[in-house]
Tab-separated table of C-alpha atoms and ligand atoms in Angstrom:
chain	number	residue	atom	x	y	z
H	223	UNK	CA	0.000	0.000	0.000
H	224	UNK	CA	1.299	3.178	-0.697
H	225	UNK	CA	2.240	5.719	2.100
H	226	UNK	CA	-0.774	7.137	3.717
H	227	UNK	CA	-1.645	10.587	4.979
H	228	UNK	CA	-1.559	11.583	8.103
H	229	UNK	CA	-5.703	12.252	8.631
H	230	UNK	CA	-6.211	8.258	7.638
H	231	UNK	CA	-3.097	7.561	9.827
H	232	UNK	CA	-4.972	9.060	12.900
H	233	UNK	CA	-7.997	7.958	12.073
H	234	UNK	CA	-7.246	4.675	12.284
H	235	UNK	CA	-6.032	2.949	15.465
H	236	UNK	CA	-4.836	0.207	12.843
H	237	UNK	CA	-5.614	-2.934	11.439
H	238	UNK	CA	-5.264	-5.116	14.696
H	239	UNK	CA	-8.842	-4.918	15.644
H	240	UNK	CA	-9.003	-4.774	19.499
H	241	UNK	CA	-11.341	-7.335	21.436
H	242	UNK	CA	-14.663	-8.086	20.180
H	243	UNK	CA	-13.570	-5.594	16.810
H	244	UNK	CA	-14.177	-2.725	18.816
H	245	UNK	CA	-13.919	0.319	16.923
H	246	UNK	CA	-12.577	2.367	20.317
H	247	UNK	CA	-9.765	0.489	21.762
H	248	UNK	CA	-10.739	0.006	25.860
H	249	UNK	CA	-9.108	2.131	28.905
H	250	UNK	CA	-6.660	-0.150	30.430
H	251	UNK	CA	-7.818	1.232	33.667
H	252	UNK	CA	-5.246	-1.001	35.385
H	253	UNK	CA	-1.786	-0.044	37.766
H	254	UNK	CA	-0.580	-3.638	37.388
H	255	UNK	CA	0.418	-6.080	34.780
H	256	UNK	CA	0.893	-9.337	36.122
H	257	UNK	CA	3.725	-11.799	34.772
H	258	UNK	CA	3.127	-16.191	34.042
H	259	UNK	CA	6.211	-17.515	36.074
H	260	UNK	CA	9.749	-16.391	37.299
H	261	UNK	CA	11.273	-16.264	33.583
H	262	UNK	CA	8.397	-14.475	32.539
H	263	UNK	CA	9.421	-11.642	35.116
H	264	UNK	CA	12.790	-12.103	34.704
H	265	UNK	CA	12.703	-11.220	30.224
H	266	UNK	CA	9.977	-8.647	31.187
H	267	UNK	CA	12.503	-6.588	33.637
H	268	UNK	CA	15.467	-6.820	30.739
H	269	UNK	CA	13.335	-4.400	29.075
H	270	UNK	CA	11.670	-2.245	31.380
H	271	UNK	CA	11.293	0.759	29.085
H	272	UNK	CA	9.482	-1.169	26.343
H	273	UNK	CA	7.252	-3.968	28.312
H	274	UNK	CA	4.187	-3.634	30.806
H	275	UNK	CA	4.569	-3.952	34.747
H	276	UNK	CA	3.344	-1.402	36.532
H	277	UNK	CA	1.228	1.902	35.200
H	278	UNK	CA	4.152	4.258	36.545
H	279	UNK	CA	6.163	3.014	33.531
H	280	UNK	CA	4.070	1.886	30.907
H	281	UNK	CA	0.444	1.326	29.893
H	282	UNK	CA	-1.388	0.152	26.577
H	283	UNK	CA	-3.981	2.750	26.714
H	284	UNK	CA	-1.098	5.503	26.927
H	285	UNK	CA	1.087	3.353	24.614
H	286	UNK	CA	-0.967	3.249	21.816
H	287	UNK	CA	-1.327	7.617	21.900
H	288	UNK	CA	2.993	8.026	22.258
H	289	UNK	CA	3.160	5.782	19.139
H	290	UNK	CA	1.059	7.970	17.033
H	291	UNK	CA	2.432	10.953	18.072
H	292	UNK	CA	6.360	9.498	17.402
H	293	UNK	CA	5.045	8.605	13.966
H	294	UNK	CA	3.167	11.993	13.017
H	295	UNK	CA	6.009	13.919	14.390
H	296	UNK	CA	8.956	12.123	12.779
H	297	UNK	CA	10.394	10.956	16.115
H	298	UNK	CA	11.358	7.276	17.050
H	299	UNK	CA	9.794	7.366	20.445
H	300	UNK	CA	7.584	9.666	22.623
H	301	UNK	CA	7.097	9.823	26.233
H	302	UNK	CA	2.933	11.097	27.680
H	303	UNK	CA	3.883	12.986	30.806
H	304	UNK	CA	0.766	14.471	33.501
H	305	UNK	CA	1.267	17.779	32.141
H	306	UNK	CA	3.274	20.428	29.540
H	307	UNK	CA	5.357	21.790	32.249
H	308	UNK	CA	6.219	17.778	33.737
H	309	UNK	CA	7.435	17.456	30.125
H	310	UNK	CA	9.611	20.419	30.027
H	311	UNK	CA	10.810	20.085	33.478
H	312	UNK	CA	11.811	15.915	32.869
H	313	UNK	CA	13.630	17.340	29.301
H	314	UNK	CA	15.584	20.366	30.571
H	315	UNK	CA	16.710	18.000	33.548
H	316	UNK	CA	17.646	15.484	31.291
H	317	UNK	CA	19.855	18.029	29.560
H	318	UNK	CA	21.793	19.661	32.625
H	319	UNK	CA	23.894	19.239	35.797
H	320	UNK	CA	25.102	21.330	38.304
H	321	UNK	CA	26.468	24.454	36.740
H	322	UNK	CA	24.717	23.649	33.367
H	323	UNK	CA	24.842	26.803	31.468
H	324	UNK	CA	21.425	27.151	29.185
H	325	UNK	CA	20.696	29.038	26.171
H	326	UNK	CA	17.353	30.591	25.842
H	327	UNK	CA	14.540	33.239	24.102
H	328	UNK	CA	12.838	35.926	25.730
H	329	UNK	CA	8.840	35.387	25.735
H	330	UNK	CA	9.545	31.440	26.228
H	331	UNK	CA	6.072	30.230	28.200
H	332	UNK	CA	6.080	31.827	31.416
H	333	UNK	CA	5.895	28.777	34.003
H	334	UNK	CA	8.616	27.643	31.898
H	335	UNK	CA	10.758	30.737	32.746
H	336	UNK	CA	9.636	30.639	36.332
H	337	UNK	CA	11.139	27.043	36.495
H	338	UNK	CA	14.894	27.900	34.795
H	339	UNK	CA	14.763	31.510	37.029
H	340	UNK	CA	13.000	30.616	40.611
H	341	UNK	CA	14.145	26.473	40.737
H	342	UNK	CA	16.969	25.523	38.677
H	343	UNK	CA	18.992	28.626	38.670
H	344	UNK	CA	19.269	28.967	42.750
H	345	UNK	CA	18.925	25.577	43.388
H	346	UNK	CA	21.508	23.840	41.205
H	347	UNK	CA	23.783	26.863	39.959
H	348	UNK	CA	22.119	26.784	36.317
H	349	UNK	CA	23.286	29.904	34.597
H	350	UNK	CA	20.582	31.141	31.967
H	351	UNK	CA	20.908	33.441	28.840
H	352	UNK	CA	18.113	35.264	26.776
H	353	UNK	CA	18.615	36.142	23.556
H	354	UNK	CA	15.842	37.445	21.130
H	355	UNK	CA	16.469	34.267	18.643
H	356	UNK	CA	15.685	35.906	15.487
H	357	UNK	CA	19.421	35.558	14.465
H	358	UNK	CA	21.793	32.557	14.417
H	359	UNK	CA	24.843	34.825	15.631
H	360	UNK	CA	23.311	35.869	18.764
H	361	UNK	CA	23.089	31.903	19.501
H	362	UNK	CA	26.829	31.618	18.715
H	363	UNK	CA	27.540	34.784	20.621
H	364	UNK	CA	25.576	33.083	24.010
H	365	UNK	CA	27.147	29.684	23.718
H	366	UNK	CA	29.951	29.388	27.165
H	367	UNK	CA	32.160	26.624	27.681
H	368	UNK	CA	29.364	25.292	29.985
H	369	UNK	CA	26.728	25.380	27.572
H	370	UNK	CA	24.895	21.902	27.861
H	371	UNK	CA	20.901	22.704	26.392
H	372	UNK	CA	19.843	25.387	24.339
H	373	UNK	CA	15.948	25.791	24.937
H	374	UNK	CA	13.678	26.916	21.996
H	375	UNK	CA	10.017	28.503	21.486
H	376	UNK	CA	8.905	28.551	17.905
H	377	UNK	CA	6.880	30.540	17.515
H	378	UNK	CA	7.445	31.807	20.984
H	379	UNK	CA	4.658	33.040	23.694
H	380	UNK	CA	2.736	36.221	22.986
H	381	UNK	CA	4.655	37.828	20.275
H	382	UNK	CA	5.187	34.841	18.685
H	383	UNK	CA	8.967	35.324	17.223
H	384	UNK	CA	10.302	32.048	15.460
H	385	UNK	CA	14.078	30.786	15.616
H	386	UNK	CA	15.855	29.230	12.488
H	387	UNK	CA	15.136	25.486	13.445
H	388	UNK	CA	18.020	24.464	10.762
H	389	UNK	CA	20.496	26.701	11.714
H	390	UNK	CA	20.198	26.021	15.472
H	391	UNK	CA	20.444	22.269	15.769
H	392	UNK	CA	23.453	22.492	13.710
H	393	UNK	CA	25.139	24.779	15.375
H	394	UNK	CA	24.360	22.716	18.905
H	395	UNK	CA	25.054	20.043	17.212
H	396	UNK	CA	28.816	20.971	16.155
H	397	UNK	CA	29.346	22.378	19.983
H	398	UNK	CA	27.915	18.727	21.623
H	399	UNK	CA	25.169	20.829	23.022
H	400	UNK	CA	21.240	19.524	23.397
H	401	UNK	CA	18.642	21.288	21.634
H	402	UNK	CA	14.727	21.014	22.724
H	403	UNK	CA	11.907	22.996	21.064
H	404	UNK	CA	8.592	23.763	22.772
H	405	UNK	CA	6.269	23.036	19.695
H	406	UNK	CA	2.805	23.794	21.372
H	407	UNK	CA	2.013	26.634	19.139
H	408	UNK	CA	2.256	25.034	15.517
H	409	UNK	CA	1.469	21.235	16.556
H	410	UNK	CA	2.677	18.403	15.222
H	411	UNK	CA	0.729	18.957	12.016
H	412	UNK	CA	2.544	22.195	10.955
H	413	UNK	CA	5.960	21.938	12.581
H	414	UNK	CA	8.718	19.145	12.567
H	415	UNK	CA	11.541	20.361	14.568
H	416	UNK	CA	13.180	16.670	14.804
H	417	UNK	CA	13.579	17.342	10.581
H	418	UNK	CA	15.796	19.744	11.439
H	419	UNK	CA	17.891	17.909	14.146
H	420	UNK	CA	16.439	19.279	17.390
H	421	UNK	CA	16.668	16.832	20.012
H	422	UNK	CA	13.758	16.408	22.020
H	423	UNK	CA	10.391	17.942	20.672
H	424	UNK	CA	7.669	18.871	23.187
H	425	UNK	CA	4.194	19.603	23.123
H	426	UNK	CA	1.384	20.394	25.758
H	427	UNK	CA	-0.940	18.133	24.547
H	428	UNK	CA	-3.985	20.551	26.570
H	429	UNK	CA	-3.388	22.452	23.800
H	430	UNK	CA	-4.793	21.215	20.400
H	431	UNK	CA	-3.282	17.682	20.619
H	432	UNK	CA	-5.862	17.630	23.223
H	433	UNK	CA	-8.086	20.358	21.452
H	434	UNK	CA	-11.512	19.932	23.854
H	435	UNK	CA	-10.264	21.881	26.707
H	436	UNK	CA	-10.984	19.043	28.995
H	437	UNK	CA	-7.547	17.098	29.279
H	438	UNK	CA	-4.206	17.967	31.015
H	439	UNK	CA	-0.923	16.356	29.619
H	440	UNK	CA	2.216	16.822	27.928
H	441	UNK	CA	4.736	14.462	25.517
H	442	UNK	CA	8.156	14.603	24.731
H	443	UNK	CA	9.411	12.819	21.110
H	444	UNK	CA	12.787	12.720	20.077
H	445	UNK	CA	15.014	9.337	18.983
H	446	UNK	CA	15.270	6.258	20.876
H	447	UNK	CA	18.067	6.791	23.126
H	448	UNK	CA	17.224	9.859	24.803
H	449	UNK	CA	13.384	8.639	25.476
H	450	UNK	CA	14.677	5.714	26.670
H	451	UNK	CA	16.903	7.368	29.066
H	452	UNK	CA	14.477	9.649	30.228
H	453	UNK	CA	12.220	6.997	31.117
H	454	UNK	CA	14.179	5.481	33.350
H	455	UNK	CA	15.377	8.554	34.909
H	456	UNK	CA	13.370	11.863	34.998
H	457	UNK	CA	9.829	10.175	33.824
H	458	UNK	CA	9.720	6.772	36.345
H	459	UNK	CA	11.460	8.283	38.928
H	460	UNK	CA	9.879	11.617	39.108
H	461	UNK	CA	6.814	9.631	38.610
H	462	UNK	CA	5.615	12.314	36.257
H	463	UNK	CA	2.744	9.832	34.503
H	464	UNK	CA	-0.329	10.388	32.676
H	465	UNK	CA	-3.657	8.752	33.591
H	466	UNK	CA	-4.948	5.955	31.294
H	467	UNK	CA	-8.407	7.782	30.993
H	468	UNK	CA	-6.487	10.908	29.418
H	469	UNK	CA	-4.481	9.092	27.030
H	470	UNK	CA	-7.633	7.613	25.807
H	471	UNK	CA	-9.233	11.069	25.171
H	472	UNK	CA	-5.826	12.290	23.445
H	473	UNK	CA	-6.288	9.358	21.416
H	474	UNK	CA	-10.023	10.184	20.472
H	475	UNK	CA	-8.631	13.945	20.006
H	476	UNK	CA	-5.547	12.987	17.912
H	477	UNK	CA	-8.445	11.564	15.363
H	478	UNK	CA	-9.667	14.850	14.479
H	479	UNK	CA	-6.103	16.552	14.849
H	480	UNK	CA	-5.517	17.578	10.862
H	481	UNK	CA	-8.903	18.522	10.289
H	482	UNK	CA	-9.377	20.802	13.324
H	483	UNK	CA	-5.544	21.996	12.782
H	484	UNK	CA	-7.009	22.820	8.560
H	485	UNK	CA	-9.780	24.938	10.461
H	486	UNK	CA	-7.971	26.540	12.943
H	487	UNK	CA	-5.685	27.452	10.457
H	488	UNK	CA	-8.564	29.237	7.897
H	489	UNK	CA	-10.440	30.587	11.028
H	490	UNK	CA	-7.460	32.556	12.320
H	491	UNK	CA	-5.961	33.589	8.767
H	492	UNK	CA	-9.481	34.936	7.806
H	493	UNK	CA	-9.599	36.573	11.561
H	494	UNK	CA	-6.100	37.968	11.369
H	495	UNK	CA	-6.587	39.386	8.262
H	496	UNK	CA	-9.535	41.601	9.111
H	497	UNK	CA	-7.599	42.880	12.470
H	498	UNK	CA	-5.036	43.690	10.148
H	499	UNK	CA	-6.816	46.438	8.429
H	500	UNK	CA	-8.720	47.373	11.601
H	501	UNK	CA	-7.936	51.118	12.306
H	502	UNK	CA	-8.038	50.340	15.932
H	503	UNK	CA	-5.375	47.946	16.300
H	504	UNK	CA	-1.967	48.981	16.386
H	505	UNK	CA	-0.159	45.563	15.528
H	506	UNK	CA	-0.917	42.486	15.316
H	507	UNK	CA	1.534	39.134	15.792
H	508	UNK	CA	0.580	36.267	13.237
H	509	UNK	CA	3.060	34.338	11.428
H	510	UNK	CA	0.684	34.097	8.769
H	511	UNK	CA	0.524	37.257	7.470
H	512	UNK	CA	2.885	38.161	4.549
H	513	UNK	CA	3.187	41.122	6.779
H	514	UNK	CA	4.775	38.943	9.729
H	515	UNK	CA	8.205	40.150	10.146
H	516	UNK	CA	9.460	36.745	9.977
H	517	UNK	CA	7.202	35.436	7.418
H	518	UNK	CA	9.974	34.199	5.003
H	519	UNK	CA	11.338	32.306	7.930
H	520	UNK	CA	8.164	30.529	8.829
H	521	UNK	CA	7.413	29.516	5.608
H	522	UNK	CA	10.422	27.393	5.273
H	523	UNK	CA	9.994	25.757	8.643
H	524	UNK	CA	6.106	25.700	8.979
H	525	UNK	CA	3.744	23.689	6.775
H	526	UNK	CA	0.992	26.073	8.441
H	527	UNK	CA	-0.472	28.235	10.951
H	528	UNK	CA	-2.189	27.562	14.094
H	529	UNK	CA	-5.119	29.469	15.764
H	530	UNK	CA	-3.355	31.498	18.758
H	531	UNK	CA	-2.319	35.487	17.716
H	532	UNK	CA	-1.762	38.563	19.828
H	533	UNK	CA	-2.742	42.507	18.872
H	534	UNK	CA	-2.290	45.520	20.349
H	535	UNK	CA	-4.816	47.715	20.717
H	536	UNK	CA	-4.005	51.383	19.629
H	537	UNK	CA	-5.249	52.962	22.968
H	538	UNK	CA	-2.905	52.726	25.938
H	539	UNK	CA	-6.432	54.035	28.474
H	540	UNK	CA	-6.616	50.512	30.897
H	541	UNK	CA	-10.106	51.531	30.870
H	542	UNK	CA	-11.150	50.979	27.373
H	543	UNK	CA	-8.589	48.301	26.996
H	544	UNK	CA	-10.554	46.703	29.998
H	545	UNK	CA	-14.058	47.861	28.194
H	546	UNK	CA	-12.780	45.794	25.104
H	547	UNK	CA	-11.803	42.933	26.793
H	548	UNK	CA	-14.809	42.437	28.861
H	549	UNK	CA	-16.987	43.197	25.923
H	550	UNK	CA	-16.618	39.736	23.910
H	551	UNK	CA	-19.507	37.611	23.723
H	552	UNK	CA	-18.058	35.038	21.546
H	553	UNK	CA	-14.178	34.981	23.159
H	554	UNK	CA	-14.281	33.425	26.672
H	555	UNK	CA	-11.744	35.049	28.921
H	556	UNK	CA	-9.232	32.197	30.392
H	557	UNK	CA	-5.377	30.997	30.145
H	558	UNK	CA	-5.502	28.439	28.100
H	559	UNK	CA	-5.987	27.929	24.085
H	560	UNK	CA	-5.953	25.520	21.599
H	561	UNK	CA	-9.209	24.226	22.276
H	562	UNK	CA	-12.286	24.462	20.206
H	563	UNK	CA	-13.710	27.286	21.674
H	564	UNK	CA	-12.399	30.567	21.143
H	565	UNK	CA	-10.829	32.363	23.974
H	566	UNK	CA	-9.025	35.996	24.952
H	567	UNK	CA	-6.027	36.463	28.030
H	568	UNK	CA	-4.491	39.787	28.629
H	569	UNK	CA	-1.090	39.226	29.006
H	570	UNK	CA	-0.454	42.469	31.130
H	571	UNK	CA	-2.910	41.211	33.787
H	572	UNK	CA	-0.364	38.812	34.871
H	573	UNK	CA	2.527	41.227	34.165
H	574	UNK	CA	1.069	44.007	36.284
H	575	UNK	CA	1.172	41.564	38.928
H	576	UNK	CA	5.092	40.967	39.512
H	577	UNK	CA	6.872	43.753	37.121
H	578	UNK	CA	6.704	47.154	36.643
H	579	UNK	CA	5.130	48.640	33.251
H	580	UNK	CA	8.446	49.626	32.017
H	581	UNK	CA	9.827	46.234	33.082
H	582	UNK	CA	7.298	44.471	30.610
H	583	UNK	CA	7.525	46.718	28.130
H	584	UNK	CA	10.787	45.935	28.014
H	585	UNK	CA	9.964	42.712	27.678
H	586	UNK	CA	7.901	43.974	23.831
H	587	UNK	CA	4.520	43.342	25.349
H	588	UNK	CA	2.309	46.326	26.262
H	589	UNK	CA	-0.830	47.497	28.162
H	590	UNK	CA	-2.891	47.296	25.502
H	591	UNK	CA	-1.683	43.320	24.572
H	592	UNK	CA	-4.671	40.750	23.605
H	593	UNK	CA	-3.860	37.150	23.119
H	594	UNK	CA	-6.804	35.272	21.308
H	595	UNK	CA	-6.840	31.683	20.027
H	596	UNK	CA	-9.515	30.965	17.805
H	597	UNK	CA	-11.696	28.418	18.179
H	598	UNK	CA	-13.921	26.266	15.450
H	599	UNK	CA	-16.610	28.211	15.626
H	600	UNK	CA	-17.389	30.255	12.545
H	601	UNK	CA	-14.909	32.899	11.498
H	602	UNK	CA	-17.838	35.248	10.048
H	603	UNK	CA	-19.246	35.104	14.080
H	604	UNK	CA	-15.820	35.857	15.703
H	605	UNK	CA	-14.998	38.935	13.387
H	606	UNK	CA	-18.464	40.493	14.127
H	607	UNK	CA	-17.764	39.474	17.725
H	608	UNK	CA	-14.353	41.648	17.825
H	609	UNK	CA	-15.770	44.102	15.457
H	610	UNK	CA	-18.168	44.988	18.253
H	611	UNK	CA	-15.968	44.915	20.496
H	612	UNK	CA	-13.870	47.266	19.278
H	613	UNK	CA	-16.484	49.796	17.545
H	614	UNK	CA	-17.473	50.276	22.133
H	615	UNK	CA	-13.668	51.947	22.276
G	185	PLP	C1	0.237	25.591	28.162
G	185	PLP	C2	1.622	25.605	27.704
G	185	PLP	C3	2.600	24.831	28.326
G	185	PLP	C4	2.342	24.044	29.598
G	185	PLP	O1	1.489	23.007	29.413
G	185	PLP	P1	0.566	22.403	30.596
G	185	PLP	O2	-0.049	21.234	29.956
G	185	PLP	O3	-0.393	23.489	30.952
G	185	PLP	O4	1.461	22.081	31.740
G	185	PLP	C5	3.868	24.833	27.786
G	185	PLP	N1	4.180	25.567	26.701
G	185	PLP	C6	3.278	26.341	26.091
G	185	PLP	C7	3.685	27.114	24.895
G	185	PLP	C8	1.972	26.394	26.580
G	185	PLP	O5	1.095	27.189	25.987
């Protein structure tokens, strides 16, 4: 048979029909695996990473989800962890030691910033650089003697800047240093880092791998070896594991993945596109627009788009920025995105918080921020939702 596309691939669980030639496969709703005799035990332990025992390690309903992810991404093997952040924090651990020196971007997800500046940093000596990514020299510029992971958002949080994939992992690659990417924003559907010799690949799968709001988890793909090693270390140990129930919805999400990545995709160009030419919007962050200051860039590395963008809103007045953002009927307000409704977050709400205006600023993000992910509802609705919105301002 010739080589099929990825929408049959995850539509199909395969051609081994499970029990009874149910369509669904069942939750393996199990912690133990039980073994026939002493041998049986015994060849089961001398792979450990690959065979079932105990639900800590492995399980066939979360099995079944890491092997179509591996396969859709390009990866060998991929590891289902509780959450995004137990996935980055398992991967950046297995990339340092004491006195690891780490390259990163600015805007990388926050919680993921909070763990390299408030954990790692003062507990085990990690030193940590920001650079804005957009060029390869400021990578070789960062790189120290003690340079062990360089860390990578593409497209990165809020302001969505991208990093040359390419030029990255070969550089790393040439200095014996470990690249990951966090590649949340364009899924496995638009984005294969490991094509481009990044390391480890991760994903918050609450994000559209999940894409109904309604499961936590995280996965990290990369090449045999280094999921195999951090099974047995950071993921068993740590005990960092996903429930079987939630790898069995990521597996009935990961059916509809292409087709509500293809919508997403429409929905927000369509959406982006009118905001654009809105005379009430000061700029707007898409990497989909041929306006996108790294559009060239993300053509060459992205088969697509996803739904999340930010604007700014022309006025700097917190009360009609506030007026705006309250005045949404279609956008929900929350943290999250990916999902299939559509949603709005304020990044300066959390800013205002713990930094000064000035400090945040500084950071390129301003007052008058909005973050909005576009859901699968009908583009036509959501642009007379925000056209509403903004005509009250
Ligand atoms: C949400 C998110 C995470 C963290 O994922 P959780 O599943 O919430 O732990 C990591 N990276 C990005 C870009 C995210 O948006």
């Amino acid at each position: 048979m010739k080589k099929i596309n990825i929408e049959t691939f995850l539509s199909h669980d395969g051609k081994k029909a499970h029990s009874k030639g149910a369509v669904v496969p069942p939750i393996y709703q199990n912690s133990l695996f039980t073994m026939k005799d002493w041998d049986d035990v015994d060849k089961t332990f001398d792979d450990r990473v690959n065979n079932y025992i105990y639900t800590r390690g492995n399980n066939p309903s979360v099995r079944i989800v890491e092997e179509k992810l591996a396969k859709i991404s390009g990866g060998e093997s991929a590891k289902l962890f509780g959450s995004g952040m137990a996935a980055i924090s398992a991967s950046i651990l297995s990339c340092i030691k004491k006195g690891s020196h780490i390259v990163t971007v600015k805007n990388i997800y926050g919680p993921a910033n909070s763990l390299l500046q408030k954990y790692f940093k003062p507990k085990f000596d990690i030193e940590v650089t920001y650079i804005t990514g957009t060029d390869i020299n400021e990578f070789k510029e960062a790189i120290q003697p003690n340079t062990s992971l360089i860390y990578l958002e593409s497209p990165s949080s809020v302001v969505l800047s991208l990093q040359d994939l390419e030029a990255v992992a070969k550089l790393a690659k040439s200095k014996g240093i470990k690249t990951i990417i966090d590649n949340t924003w364009a899924s496995p559907v638009f984005q294969k880092p490991l094509s481009f010799g990044i390391d480890l690949e991760i994903h918050s799968c609450s994000k559209y791998i999940g894409g109904h709001s309604d499961v936590v988890a995280g996965v990290v793909i990369g090449d045999e070896k280094d999921i195999d090693d951090l099974f047995t270390k950071e993921f068993e140990l740590f005990g960092a594991k996903i429930a079987p129930f939630e790898a069995w919805l990521l597996l009935r999400s990961l059916r509809t993945l292409k087709i509500r990545m293809d919508q997403h995709q429409k929905s927000a160009l369509t959406v982006a596109r009118f905001l654009e030419k809105h005379p009430k919007i000061a700029k707007i962050n898409y990497p989909g627009l041929e306006s996108f200051t790294q559009y060239e860039l993300g053509k060459k590395q992205m088969t697509g788009y996803s739904g999340l963008m930010s604007f700014q809103l022309k006025t700097d007045d917190l009360d009609k920025i506030k007026t705006f953002f309250n005045g949404l009927n279609l956008f929900q307000i929350g943290v999250s995105w990916g999902g299939h409704e559509s949603l709005i977050y304020a990044p300066a709400i959390s800013y205002l918080k713990e930094l000064s205006k000035e400090q945040f600023e500084g950071m390129g993000i301003s007052l008058g921020d909005m973050r909005i992910s576009i859901g699968l509802e009908s583009a036509e609705d959501l642009i007379e939702d925000l056209d509403l919105g903004l005509s009250k301002i």
